[in-house]
GROMACS .gro file of C-alpha atoms in nm:
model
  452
    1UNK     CA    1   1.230  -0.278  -2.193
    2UNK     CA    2   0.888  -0.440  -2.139
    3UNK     CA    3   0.618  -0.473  -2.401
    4UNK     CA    4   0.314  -0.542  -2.263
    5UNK     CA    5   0.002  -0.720  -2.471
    6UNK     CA    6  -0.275  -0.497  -2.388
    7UNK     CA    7  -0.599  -0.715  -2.394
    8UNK     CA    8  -0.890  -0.682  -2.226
    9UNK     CA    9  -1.078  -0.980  -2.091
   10UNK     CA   10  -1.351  -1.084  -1.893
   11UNK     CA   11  -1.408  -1.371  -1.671
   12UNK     CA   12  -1.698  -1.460  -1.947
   13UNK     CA   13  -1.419  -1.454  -2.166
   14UNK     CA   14  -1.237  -1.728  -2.055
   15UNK     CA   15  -1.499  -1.966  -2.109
   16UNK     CA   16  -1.363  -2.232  -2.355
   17UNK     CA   17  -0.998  -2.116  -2.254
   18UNK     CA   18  -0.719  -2.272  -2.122
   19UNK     CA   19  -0.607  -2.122  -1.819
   20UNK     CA   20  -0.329  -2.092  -1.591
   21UNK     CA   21  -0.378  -1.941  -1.210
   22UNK     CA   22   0.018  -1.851  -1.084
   23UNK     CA   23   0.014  -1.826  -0.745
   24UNK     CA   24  -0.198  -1.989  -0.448
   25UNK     CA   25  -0.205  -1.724  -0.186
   26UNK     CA   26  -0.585  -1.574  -0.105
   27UNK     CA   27  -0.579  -1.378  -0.424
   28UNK     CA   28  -0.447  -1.707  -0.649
   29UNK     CA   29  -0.745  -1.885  -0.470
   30UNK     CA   30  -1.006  -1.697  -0.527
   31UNK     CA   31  -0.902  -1.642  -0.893
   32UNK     CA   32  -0.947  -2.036  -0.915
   33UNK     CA   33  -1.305  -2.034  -0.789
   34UNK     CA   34  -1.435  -1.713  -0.974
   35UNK     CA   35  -1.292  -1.883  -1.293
   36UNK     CA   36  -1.394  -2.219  -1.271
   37UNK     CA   37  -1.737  -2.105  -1.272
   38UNK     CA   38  -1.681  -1.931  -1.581
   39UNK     CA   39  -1.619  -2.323  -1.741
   40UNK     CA   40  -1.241  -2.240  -1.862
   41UNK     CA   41  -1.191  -2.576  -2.127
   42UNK     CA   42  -0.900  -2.606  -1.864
   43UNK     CA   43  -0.782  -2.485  -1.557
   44UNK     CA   44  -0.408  -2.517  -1.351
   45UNK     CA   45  -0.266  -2.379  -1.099
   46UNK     CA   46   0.065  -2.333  -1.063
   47UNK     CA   47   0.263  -2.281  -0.701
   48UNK     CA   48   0.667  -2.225  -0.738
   49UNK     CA   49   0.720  -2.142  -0.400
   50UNK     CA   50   0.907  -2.478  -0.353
   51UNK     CA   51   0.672  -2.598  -0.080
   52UNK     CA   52   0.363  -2.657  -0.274
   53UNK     CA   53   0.300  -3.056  -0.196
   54UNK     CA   54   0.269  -2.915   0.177
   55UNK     CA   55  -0.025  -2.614   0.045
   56UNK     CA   56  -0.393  -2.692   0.168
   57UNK     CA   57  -0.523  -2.797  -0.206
   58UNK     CA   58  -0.825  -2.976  -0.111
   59UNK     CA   59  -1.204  -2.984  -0.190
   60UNK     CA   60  -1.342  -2.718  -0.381
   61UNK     CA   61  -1.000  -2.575  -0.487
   62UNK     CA   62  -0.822  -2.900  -0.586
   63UNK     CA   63  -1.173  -2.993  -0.795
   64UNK     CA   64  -1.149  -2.657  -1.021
   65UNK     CA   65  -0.785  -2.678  -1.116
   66UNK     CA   66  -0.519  -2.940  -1.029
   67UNK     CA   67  -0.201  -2.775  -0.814
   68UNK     CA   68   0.146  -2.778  -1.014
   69UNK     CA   69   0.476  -2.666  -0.972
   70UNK     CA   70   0.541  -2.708  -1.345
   71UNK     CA   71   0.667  -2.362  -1.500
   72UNK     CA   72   0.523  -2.509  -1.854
   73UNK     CA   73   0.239  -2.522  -1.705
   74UNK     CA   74   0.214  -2.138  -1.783
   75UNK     CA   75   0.324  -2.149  -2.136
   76UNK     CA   76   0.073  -2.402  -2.236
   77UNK     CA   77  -0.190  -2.172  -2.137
   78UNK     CA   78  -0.396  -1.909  -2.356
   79UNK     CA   79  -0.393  -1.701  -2.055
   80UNK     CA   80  -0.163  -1.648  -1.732
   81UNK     CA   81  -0.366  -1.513  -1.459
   82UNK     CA   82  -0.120  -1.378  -1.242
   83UNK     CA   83  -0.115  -1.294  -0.835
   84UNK     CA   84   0.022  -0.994  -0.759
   85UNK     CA   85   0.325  -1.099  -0.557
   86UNK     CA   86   0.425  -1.243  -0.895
   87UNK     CA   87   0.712  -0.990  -1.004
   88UNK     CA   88   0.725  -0.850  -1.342
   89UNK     CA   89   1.095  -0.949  -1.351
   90UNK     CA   90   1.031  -1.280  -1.293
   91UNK     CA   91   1.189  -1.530  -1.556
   92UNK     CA   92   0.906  -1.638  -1.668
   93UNK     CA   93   0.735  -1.312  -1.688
   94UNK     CA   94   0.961  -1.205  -1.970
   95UNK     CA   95   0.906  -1.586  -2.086
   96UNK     CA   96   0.579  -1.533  -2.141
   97UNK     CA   97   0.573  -1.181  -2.324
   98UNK     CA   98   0.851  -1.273  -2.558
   99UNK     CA   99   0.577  -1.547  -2.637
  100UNK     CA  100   0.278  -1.351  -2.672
  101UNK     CA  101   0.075  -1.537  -2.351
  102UNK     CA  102  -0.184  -1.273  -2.210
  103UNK     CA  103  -0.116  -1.231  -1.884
  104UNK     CA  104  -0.348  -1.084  -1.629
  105UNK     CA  105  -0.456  -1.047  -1.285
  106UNK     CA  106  -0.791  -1.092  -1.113
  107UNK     CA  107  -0.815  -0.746  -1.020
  108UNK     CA  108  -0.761  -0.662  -1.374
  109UNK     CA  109  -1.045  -0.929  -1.476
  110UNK     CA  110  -1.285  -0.784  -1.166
  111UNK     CA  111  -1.249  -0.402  -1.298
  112UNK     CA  112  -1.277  -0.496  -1.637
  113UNK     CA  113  -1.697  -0.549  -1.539
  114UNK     CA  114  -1.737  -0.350  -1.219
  115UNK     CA  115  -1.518  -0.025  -1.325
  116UNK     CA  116  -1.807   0.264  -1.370
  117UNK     CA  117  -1.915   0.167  -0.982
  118UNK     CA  118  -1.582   0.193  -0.820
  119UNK     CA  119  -1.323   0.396  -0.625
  120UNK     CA  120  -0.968   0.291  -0.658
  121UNK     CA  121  -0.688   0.417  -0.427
  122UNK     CA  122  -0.365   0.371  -0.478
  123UNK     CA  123   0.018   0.554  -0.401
  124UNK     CA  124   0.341   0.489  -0.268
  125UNK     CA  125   0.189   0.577   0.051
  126UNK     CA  126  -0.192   0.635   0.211
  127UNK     CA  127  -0.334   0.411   0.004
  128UNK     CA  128  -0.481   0.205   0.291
  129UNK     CA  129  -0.537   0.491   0.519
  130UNK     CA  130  -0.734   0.701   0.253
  131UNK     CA  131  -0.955   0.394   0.081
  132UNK     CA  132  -1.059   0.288   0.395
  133UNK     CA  133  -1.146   0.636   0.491
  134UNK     CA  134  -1.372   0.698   0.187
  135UNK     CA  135  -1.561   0.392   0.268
  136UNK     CA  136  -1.585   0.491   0.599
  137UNK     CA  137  -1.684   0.855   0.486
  138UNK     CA  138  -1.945   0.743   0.242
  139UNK     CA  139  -2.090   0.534   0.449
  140UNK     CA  140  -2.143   0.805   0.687
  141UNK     CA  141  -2.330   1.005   0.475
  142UNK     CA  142  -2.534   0.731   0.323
  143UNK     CA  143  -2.375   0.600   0.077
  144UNK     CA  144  -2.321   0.218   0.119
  145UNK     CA  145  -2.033   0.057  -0.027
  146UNK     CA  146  -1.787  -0.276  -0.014
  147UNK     CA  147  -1.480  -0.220   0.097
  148UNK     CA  148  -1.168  -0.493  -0.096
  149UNK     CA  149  -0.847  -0.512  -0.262
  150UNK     CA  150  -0.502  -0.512  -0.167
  151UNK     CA  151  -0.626  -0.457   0.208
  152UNK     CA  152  -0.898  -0.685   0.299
  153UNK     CA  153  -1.112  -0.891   0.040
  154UNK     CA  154  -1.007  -1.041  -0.309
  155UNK     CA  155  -1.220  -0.848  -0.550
  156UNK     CA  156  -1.278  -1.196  -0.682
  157UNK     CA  157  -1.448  -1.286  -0.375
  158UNK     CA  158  -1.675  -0.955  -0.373
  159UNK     CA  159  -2.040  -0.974  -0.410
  160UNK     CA  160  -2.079  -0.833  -0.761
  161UNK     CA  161  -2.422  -0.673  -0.703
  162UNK     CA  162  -2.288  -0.354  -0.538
  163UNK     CA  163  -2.392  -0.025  -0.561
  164UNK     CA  164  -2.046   0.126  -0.496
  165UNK     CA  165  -1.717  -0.037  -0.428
  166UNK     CA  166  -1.367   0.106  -0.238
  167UNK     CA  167  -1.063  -0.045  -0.349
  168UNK     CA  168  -0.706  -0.046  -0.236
  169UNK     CA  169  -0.498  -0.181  -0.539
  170UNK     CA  170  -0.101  -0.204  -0.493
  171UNK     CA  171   0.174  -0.128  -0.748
  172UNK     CA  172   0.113  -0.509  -0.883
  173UNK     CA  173  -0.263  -0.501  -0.874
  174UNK     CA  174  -0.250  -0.168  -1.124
  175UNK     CA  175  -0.024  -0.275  -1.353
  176UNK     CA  176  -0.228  -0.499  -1.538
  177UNK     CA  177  -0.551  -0.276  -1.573
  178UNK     CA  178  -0.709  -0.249  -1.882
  179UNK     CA  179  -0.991  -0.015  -1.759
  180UNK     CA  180  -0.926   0.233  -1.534
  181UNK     CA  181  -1.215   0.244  -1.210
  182UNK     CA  182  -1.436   0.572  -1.269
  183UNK     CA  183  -1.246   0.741  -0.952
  184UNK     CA  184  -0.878   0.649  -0.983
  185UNK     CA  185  -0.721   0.793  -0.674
  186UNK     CA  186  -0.343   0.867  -0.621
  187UNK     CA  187  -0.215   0.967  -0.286
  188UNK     CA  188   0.158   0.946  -0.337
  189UNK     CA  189   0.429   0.887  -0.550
  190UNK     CA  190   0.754   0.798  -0.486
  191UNK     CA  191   1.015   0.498  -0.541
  192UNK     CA  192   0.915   0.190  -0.384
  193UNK     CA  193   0.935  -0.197  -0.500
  194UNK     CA  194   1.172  -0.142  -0.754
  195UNK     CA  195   1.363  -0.498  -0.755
  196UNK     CA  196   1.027  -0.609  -0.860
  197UNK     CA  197   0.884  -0.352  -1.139
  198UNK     CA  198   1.231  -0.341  -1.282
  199UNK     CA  199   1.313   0.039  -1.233
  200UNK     CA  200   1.229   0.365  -1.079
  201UNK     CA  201   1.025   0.489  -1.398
  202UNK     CA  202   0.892   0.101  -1.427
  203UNK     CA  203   0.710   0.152  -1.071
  204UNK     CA  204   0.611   0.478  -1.166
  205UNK     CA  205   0.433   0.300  -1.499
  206UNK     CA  206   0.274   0.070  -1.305
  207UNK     CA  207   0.133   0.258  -1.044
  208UNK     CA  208  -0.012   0.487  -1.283
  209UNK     CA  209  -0.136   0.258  -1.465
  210UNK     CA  210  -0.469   0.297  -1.302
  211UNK     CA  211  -0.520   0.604  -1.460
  212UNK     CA  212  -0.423   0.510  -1.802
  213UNK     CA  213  -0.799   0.401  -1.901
  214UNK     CA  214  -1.035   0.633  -1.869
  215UNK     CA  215  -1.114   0.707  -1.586
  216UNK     CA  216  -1.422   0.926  -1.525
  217UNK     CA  217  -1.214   1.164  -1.251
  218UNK     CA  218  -0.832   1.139  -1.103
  219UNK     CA  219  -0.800   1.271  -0.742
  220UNK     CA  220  -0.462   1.305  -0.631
  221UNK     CA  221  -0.227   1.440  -0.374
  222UNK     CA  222  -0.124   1.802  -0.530
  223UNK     CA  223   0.145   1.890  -0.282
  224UNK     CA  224   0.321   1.545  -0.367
  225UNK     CA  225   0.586   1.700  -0.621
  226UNK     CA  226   0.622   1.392  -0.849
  227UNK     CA  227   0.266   1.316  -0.854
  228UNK     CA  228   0.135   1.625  -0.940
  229UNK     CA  229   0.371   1.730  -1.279
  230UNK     CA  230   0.228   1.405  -1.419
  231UNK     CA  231  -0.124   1.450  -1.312
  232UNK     CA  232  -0.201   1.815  -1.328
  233UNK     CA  233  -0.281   1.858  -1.693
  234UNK     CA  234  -0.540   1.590  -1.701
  235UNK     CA  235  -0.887   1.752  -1.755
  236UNK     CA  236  -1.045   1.489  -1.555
  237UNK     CA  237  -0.767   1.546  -1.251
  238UNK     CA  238  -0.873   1.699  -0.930
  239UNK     CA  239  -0.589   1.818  -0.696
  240UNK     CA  240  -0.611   1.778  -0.308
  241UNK     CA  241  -0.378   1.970  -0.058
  242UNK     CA  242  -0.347   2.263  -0.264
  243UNK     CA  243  -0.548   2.614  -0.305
  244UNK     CA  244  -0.857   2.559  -0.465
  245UNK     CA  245  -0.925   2.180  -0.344
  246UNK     CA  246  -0.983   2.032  -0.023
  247UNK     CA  247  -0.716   2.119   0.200
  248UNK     CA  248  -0.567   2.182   0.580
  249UNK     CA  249  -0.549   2.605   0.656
  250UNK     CA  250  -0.416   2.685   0.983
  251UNK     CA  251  -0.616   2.411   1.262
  252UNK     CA  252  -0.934   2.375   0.984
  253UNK     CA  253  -0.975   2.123   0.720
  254UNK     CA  254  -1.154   2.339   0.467
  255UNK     CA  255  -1.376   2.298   0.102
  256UNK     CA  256  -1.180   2.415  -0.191
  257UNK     CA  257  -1.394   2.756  -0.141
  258UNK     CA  258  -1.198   2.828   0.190
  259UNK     CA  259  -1.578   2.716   0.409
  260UNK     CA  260  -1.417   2.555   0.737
  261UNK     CA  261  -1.558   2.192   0.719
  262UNK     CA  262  -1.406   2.075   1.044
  263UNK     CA  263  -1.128   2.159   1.273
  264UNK     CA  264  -0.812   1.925   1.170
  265UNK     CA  265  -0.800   1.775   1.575
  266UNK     CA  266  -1.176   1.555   1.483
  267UNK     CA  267  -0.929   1.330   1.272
  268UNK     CA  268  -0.820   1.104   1.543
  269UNK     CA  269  -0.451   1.029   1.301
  270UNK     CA  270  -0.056   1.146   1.359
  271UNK     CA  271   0.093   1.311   1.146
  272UNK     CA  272   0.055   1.575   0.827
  273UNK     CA  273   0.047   1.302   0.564
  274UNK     CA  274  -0.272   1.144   0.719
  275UNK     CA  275  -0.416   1.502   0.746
  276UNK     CA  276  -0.359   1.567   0.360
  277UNK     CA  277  -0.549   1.198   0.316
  278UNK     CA  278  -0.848   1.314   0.488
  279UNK     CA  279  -0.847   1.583   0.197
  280UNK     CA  280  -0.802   1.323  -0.075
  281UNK     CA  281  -1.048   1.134   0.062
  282UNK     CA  282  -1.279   1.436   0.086
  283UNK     CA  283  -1.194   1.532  -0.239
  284UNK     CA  284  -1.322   1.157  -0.377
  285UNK     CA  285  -1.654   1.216  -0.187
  286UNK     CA  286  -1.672   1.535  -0.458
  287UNK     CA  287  -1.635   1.360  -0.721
  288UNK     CA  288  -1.918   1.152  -0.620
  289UNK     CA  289  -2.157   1.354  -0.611
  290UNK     CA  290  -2.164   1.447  -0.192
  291UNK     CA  291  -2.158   1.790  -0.091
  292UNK     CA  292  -1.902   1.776   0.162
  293UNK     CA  293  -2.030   2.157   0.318
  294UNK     CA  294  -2.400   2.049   0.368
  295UNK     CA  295  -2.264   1.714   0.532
  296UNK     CA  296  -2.018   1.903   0.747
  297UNK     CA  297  -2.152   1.756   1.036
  298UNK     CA  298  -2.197   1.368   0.947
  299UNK     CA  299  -1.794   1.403   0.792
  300UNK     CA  300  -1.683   1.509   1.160
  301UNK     CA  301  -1.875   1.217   1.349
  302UNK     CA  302  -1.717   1.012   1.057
  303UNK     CA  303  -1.365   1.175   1.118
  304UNK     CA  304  -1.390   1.130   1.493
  305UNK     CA  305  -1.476   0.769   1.507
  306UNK     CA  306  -1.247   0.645   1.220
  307UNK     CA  307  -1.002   0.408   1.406
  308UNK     CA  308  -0.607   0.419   1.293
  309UNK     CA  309  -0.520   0.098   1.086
  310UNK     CA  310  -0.281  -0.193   1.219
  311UNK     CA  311   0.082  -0.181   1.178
  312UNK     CA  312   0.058   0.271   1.041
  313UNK     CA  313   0.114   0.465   1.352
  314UNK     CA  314  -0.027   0.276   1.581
  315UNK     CA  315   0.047   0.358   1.965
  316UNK     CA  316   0.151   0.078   2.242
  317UNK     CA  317   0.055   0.157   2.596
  318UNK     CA  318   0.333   0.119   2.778
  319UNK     CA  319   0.380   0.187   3.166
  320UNK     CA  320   0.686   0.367   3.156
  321UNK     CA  321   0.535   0.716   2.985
  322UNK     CA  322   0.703   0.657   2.698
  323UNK     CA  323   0.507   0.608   2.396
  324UNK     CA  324   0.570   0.283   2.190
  325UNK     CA  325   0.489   0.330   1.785
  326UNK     CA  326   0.434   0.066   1.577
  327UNK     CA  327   0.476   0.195   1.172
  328UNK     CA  328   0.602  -0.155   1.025
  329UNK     CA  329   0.484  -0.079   0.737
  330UNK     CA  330   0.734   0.216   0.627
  331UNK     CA  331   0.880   0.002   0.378
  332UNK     CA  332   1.058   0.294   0.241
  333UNK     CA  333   1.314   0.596   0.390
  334UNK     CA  334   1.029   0.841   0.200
  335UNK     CA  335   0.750   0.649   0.408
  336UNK     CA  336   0.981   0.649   0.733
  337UNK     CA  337   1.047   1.028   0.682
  338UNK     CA  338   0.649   1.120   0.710
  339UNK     CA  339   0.640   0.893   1.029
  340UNK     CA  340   0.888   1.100   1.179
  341UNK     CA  341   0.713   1.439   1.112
  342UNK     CA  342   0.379   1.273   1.328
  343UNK     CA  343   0.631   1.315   1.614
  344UNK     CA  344   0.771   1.656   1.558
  345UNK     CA  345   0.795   1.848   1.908
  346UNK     CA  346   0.907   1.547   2.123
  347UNK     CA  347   1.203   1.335   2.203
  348UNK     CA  348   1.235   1.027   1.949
  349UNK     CA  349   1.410   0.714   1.866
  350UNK     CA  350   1.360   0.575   1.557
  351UNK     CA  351   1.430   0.212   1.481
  352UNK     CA  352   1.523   0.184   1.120
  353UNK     CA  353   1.658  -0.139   0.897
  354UNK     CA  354   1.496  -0.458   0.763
  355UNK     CA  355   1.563  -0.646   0.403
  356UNK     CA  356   1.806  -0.401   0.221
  357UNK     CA  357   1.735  -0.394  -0.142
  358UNK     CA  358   1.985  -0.130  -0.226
  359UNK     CA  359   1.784   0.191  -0.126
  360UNK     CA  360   1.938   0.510  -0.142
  361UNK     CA  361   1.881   0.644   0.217
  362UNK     CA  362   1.984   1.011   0.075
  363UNK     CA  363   1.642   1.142   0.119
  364UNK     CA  364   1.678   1.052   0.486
  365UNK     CA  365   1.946   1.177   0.606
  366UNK     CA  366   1.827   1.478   0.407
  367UNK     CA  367   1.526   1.475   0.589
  368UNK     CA  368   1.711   1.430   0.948
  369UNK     CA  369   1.948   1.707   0.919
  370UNK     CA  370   1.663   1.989   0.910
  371UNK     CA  371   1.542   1.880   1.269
  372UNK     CA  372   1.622   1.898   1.602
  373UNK     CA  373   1.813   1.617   1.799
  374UNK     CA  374   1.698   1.253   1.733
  375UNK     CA  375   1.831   0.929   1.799
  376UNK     CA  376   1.848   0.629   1.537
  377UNK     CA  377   1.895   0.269   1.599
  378UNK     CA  378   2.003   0.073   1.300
  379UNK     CA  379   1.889  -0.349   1.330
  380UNK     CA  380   1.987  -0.621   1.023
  381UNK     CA  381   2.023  -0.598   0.728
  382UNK     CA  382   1.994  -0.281   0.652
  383UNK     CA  383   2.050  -0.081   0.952
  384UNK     CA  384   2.435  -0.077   0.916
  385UNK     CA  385   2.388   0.100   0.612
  386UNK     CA  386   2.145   0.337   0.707
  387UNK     CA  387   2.388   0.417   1.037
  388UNK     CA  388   2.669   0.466   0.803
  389UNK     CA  389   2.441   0.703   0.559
  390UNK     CA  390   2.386   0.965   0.905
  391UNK     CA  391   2.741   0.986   0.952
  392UNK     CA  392   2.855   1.384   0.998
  393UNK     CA  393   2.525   1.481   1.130
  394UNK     CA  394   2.579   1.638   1.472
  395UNK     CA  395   2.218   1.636   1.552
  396UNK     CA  396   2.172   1.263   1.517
  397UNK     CA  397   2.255   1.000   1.720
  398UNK     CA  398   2.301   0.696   1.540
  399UNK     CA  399   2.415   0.291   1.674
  400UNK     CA  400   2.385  -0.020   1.483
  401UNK     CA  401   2.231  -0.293   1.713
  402UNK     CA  402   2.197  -0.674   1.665
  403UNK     CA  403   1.881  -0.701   1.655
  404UNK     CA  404   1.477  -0.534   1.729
  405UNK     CA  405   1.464  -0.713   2.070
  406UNK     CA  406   1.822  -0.498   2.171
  407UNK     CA  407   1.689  -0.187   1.999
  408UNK     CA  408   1.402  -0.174   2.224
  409UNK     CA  409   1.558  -0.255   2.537
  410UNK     CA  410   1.837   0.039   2.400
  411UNK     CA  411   1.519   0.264   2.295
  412UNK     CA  412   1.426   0.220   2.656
  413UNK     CA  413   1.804   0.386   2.741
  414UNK     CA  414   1.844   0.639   2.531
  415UNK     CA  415   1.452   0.795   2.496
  416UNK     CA  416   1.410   1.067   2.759
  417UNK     CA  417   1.064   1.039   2.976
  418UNK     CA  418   0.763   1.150   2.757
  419UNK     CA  419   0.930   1.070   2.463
  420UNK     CA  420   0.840   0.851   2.167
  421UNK     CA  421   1.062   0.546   2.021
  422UNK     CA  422   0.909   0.449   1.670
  423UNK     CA  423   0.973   0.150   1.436
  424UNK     CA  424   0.954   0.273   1.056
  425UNK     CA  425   1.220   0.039   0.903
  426UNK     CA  426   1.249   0.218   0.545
  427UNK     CA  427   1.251  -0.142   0.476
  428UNK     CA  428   1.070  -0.480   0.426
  429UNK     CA  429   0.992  -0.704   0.653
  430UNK     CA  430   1.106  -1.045   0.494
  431UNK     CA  431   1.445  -1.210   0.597
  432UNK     CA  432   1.449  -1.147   0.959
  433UNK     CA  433   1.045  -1.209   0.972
  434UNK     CA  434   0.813  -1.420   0.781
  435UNK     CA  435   0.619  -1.083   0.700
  436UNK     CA  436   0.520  -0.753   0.891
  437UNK     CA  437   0.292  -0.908   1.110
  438UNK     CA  438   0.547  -1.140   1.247
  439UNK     CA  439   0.747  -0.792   1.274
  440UNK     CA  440   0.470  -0.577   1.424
  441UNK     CA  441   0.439  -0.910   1.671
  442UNK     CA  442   0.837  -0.930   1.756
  443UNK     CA  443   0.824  -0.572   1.826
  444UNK     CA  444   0.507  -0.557   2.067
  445UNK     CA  445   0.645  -0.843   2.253
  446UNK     CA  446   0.994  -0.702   2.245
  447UNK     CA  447   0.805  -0.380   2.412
  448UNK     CA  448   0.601  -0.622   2.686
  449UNK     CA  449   0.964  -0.792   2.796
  450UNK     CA  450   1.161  -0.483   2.801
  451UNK     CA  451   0.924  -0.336   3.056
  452UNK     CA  452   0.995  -0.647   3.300
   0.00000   0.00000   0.00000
């Protein structure tokens, strides 16, 4: 069981300090820079990903802090500030609490002094959808803000002179919070990253997390059942998606008074899960002070020209009348399951599989056996398994096949005309690709040579 050391710190605070950076990805770096101006009494940074003699550790970076590969490197620090790829089961993780290190992140350090002017979005899904539509939103009414976090910008490298700030903050980003923002929102919960939070109820500590320190108001997704049992009772807690909040009726997203805002079609997004965003996202805008009825007309213009995100839903032309559907990012058979609802009504192939970490593909199958006939093509490593889980169900049409190039050339067999053929993996990216752009890119080209 983890203990955690619950400190709160500043980046003034770790003047005089000796401090270790772990990790040298964008996040890592910009810890470095925000802290060396801070005048740390020393400062390290500390790579283990085996390759770190070949990183770009020059000039301004390699004069704050000195690049390492040295595990000790960490224990001889008063603080460990931590990127967020860095698991909480690492080794040295549990190294370091046993020894009573403070460990942080730079989000954590960032909130700590801009908390009572930001938005933070999190969930198992929507998080990137929603934040970047309340930026979006606000904006549209007004409201400047910057727009960071897990999606675009380090906080670390934000201006800090803001009025208002969006943030998307992951699992890993949350977990180390010491102050909550003064909007925490949550748009979903379910099991996700477990292999590196340690459990089901680990992830779920972490995640929540951001609302664990005072926040000023908690928006969340009140149809999501394991979100809302553990938010409900929360004085500060606004519900979305349910009666009395922000929600879809019929065609019409409406106010939590039943006033028609806007009809549902202005939101140019697939799918009831991006729908039920829009009201989170409304719902923040509440919160805020923004009366969403008297800008009724600004929030449609805003809804209309909000452009879907890379690598969520996003459509390939394709010459053939078939439409190609790029939804890499369903790391999870939860996430994949809400993909296939955008879809309901026409003939689809799902490509499913990537780095198999053990899931439980239960609640897909579930999910498969209510609908009408679909066809799913199951590519390393985890595809085999997912094929096997469908077995029995008359109504799907499962094959394993070798890899995503020969799924989309079989996509292009099996997918009647008009029809859709959608990659949502229910699973990482990493093993077969360096990452899920080098997925989203395998797949688009895979599309492009299949037409020839």
């Amino acid at each position: 069981m983890r203990t955690a050391l619950v400190l709160l710190f500043l980046l003034a605070d770790l003047q005089g300090r000796r401090v270790a950076v772990w990790g040298t990805g964008r996040e890592g770096r910009a810890a470095v820079l925000a802290i060396a101006a801070h005048r740390p009494a020393s400062l390290v940074a500390v790579d283990d990903s085996g390759n770190f003699l070949s990183l770009p550790w020059e000039a301004e970076l390699a004069a704050a802090a000195p690049l390492t590969d040295r595990y000790e490197a960490l224990a001889d620090a008063d603080v460990v500030v931590r990127s967020p790829g860095v698991p909480q089961t690492h080794p040295w993780m549990i190294k370091l609490r046993a020894a009573g290190v403070p460990v942080t992140q730079g989000t954590a350090l960032w909130m700590d002094d801009h908390a009572d002017r930001t938005v933070g979005v999190t969930g198992s899904k929507g998080k990137s959808t929603t934040s970047s539509l309340v930026s979006h939103l606000l904006t549209a009414v007004g409201r400047p803000n910057l727009y960071g976090g897990n999606i675009g910008v380090p906080v670390l490298d934000l201006p800090g002179d803001a009025d208002q700030y969006v943030l998307e903050l992951s699992s890993y980003q949350c977990s180390d919070l010491t102050v909550s923002p003064a909007v925490a929102v949550v748009t979903a919960l379910f099991p996700e990253h477990l292999d590196a939070h340690g459990g089901e109820e680990e992830y779920y500590r972490d995640k929540l997390n951001i609302v664990a320190h005072g926040p000023k108001a908690i928006i969340y997704n009140g149809a999501d059942p394991r979100l809302a049992p553990r938010l409900r009772d929360r004085p500060e807690a606004i519900a979305a998606n349910v009666e009395g909040g922000f929600r879809i009726d019929g065609d019409d997203v409406v106010a939590p008074d039943g006033t028609k805002l806007f009809e549902r079609a202005a939101l140019n997004l697939a799918g009831r899960h991006n729908a039920g965003n829009l009201c989170v996202a409304l719902a923040v805008l509440t919160a805020l002070g923004i009366d969403s009825t008297a800008k009724r007309d600004d929030l449609r213009a805003a809804a209309r020209s909000f452009q879907p995100l890379p690598h969520r839903l996003a459509e390939i032309a394709d010459p053939s009348g078939l439409t190609f559907v790029d939804d890499t990012l369903a790391t999870s058979p939860h996430a994949t399951t809400h993909a296939i609802d955008a879809y309901e009504g026409r003939p689809l192939t799902v490509i499913v599989g990537g780095n198999d970490r053990g899931v439980d593909y239960t609640v897909l199958r579930d999910h498969l056996e209510r609908l009408d006939a679909i066809t799913v093509l199951g590519i390393p490593d985890s595809g085999p398994r997912i094929v096997n889980a469908l077995k029995g169900l008359d109504n799907v049409r499962a094959e394993v096949v070798e890899d995503l190039g020969r799924a989309v050339r079989r996509a292009r067999e099996l997918t009647p005309a008009g029809g859709v053929v959608l990659l949502s993996p229910g699973a990482p990216s990493y093993g077969r690709f360096r990452n899920f752009e080098h997925r989203s890119q395998a797949y688009a080209e895979a599309i492009k040579e299949s037409a020839s």
